[in-house]
Tab-separated table of C-alpha atoms in Angstrom:
chain	number	residue	atom	x	y	z
A	1254	MET	CA	48.218	36.960	-10.634
A	1255	THR	CA	45.326	37.021	-12.862
A	1256	ILE	CA	45.846	33.453	-14.311
A	1257	THR	CA	46.565	32.114	-10.383
A	1258	MET	CA	43.106	33.671	-9.444
A	1259	ALA	CA	41.423	31.812	-11.994
A	1260	ALA	CA	42.434	28.671	-11.560
A	1261	ILE	CA	41.615	29.112	-7.834
A	1262	PHE	CA	38.487	29.902	-8.615
A	1263	SER	CA	37.807	26.924	-11.332
A	1264	LEU	CA	38.992	24.598	-8.477
A	1265	ILE	CA	36.743	25.907	-5.658
A	1266	ALA	CA	33.806	25.919	-8.359
A	1267	GLY	CA	34.635	22.305	-9.252
A	1268	LEU	CA	34.749	21.254	-5.778
A	1269	ILE	CA	31.641	23.193	-4.967
A	1270	GLY	CA	30.157	21.386	-7.760
A	1271	ALA	CA	31.478	17.873	-7.064
A	1272	VAL	CA	30.046	18.090	-3.406
A	1273	PHE	CA	26.861	19.501	-4.496
A	1274	GLY	CA	26.605	16.684	-7.182
A	1275	HIS	CA	26.926	14.228	-4.572
A	1276	VAL	CA	24.491	15.449	-1.987
A	1277	LEU	CA	22.100	15.280	-4.715
A	1278	SER	CA	22.863	11.908	-5.776
A	1279	GLU	CA	23.309	10.854	-2.211
A	1280	LYS	CA	19.702	12.148	-1.390
A	1281	LYS	CA	18.261	10.447	-5.172
A	1282	SER	CA	19.798	7.134	-3.367
A	1283	ARG	CA	18.064	7.580	-0.323
A	1284	ASN	CA	14.641	8.555	-2.386
A	1285	ASP	CA	14.603	5.460	-4.533
A	1286	GLU	CA	15.548	3.356	-1.150
A	1287	LEU	CA	12.522	4.472	0.589
A	1288	ALA	CA	9.910	4.453	-2.732
A	1289	LYS	CA	11.302	0.832	-3.193
A	1290	MET	CA	10.449	0.321	0.716
A	1291	ARG	CA	6.973	1.588	0.121
A	1292	LEU	CA	6.435	0.011	-2.923
A	1293	ASP	CA	7.021	-3.412	-1.024
A	1294	ALA	CA	5.017	-2.434	1.846
A	1295	TYR	CA	1.991	-1.820	0.163
A	1296	SER	CA	2.607	-4.829	-2.005
A	1297	ASP	CA	2.929	-7.054	1.253
A	1298	PHE	CA	0.176	-5.519	2.698
A	1299	LEU	CA	-2.032	-5.926	-0.163
A	1300	LYS	CA	-1.640	-9.462	-0.467
A	1301	ALA	CA	-1.884	-10.233	3.476
A	1302	ILE	CA	-5.353	-8.608	3.525
A	1303	SER	CA	-6.181	-10.197	0.062
A	1304	PHE	CA	-5.682	-13.892	1.726
A	1305	LEU	CA	-7.132	-12.840	4.917
A	1306	VAL	CA	-9.866	-11.547	3.028
A	1307	SER	CA	-10.632	-14.703	0.532
A	1308	ALA	CA	-10.014	-16.765	3.909
A	1309	ARG	CA	-12.979	-14.955	5.591
A	1310	ARG	CA	-15.574	-15.141	2.376
A	1311	SER	CA	-14.791	-18.782	1.815
A	1312	GLY	CA	-15.631	-19.069	5.286
A	1313	ARG	CA	-12.794	-19.778	7.889
A	1314	ILE	CA	-12.631	-17.279	10.159
A	1315	GLN	CA	-9.425	-18.563	12.284
A	1316	ASP	CA	-6.620	-16.473	10.681
A	1317	GLU	CA	-3.097	-18.187	10.682
A	1318	ILE	CA	-0.434	-16.697	12.123
A	1319	SER	CA	1.993	-16.245	9.501
A	1320	GLU	CA	-1.132	-14.701	7.623
A	1321	LEU	CA	-1.439	-12.131	10.491
A	1322	GLY	CA	2.390	-12.217	11.120
A	1323	ALA	CA	3.065	-10.594	7.103
A	1324	LEU	CA	-0.232	-8.644	7.746
A	1325	ASN	CA	1.243	-6.702	10.786
A	1326	ASP	CA	4.914	-6.412	9.589
A	1327	ALA	CA	3.626	-4.628	6.113
A	1328	LYS	CA	1.462	-2.291	8.306
A	1329	SER	CA	4.865	-1.476	10.462
A	1330	ARG	CA	6.522	-0.826	7.302
A	1331	ILE	CA	3.831	1.867	6.146
A	1332	CYS	CA	3.630	3.239	9.462
A	1333	VAL	CA	7.423	3.399	9.109
A	1334	CYS	CA	7.950	4.902	5.745
A	1335	ALA	CA	4.832	6.032	3.997
A	1336	ASP	CA	3.097	9.451	3.775
A	1337	ALA	CA	1.242	10.809	6.342
A	1338	GLY	CA	-2.129	10.578	4.203
A	1339	VAL	CA	-1.166	6.891	4.181
A	1340	VAL	CA	-0.839	6.023	7.422
A	1341	GLU	CA	-3.780	8.275	8.560
A	1342	ALA	CA	-6.173	6.043	5.657
A	1343	LEU	CA	-4.380	3.057	7.040
A	1344	GLU	CA	-5.390	4.308	10.523
A	1345	GLY	CA	-9.271	4.621	9.203
A	1346	PHE	CA	-9.197	1.082	7.475
A	1347	TRP	CA	-7.933	-0.464	10.897
A	1348	LEU	CA	-10.082	0.825	12.972
A	1349	GLN	CA	-13.111	0.381	10.809
A	1350	GLY	CA	-12.315	-3.177	11.327
A	1351	GLY	CA	-10.054	-4.263	8.475
A	1352	THR	CA	-11.907	-7.314	7.306
A	1353	LEU	CA	-13.556	-5.695	4.556
A	1354	GLU	CA	-16.873	-7.105	5.800
A	1355	LYS	CA	-18.667	-4.226	6.107
A	1356	GLU	CA	-19.802	-1.084	4.067
A	1357	GLN	CA	-17.802	1.596	5.591
A	1358	GLU	CA	-14.428	-0.635	6.008
A	1359	ILE	CA	-14.800	-0.827	1.557
A	1360	LEU	CA	-15.141	2.679	1.523
A	1361	ALA	CA	-11.957	3.226	3.992
A	1362	TYR	CA	-9.900	0.312	2.290
A	1363	THR	CA	-10.483	2.679	-1.097
A	1364	ARG	CA	-9.450	5.352	0.216
A	1365	LEU	CA	-6.336	3.731	1.365
A	1366	CYS	CA	-5.711	2.526	-1.940
A	1367	ARG	CA	-6.215	5.722	-3.659
A	1368	MET	CA	-3.700	7.428	-1.353
A	1369	MET	CA	-1.289	4.705	-1.789
A	1370	ARG	CA	-1.772	5.539	-5.590
A	1371	GLN	CA	-1.122	9.191	-4.845
A	1372	SER	CA	1.718	8.608	-2.446
A	1373	LEU	CA	3.132	6.569	-5.607
A	1374	GLY	CA	3.027	9.425	-7.486
A	1375	LYS	CA	0.375	8.278	-9.613
A	1376	ASP	CA	-2.559	10.518	-10.943
A	1377	ASP	CA	-5.318	11.168	-8.659
A	1378	LEU	CA	-8.329	8.861	-9.921
A	1379	SER	CA	-11.577	10.408	-11.238
A	1380	LEU	CA	-14.622	9.833	-8.904
A	1381	GLU	CA	-16.542	8.371	-12.096
A	1382	ILE	CA	-13.867	5.235	-11.310
A	1383	ARG	CA	-15.664	3.173	-9.368
A	1384	LEU	CA	-13.087	1.783	-7.519
A	1385	SER	CA	-14.910	-0.462	-5.229
A	1386	ASP	CA	-16.510	-1.878	-7.799
A	1387	ILE	CA	-12.783	-3.131	-9.226
A	1388	LEU	CA	-11.849	-4.066	-5.745
A	1389	PHE	CA	-14.553	-6.052	-4.481
A	1390	ARG	CA	-16.425	-7.511	-7.522
A	1391	LEU	CA	-15.195	-11.330	-7.346
A	1392	GLU	CA	-15.771	-12.158	-10.508
A	1393	PRO	CA	-16.585	-9.887	-13.722
A	1394	SER	CA	-20.160	-9.137	-14.901
A	1395	THR	CA	-20.080	-11.277	-17.959
A	1396	PHE	CA	-18.373	-14.303	-16.160
A	1397	SER	CA	-20.859	-17.205	-17.157
A	1398	TYR	CA	-19.805	-20.525	-15.628
A	1399	ARG	CA	-23.275	-20.651	-14.110
A	1400	ARG	CA	-25.108	-20.346	-17.235
A	1401	LYS	CA	-22.993	-23.041	-18.571
A	1402	VAL	CA	-23.991	-25.182	-15.375
A	1403	ASP	CA	-27.531	-24.240	-15.648
A	1404	GLU	CA	-27.647	-24.843	-19.206
A	1405	GLY	CA	-25.600	-28.453	-18.630
């Protein structure tokens, strides 16, 4: 009788372990897929914004429909799969104008980048790191092609 009970308990414990393992595996798989979707949405958004900002800074003010489509697609995916803090930061950036032409837009974009980084599990950057300078200084301070032109 005790051998039978031990076998039954062992079978039940094995089934519970298998079900528990399956549930955890499925949850991890869903989380991995969501993290990939989130990273892809962030990457596509950053790429689309970079294209539009570069076009504006080079003097082109008419946006291409394909560029706007890519931007809106990425924004939509961020709204669907990102953490609440990222969506709020995206809203703040977009309501500021979304063109990176004014200081408040640059600050909002910097906040958005920090929130994206945080949502991906990266350590929060210290305030000493001047993320705005990294993001918006178009050429390194030691870039010297102008000196070569002036000297030549």
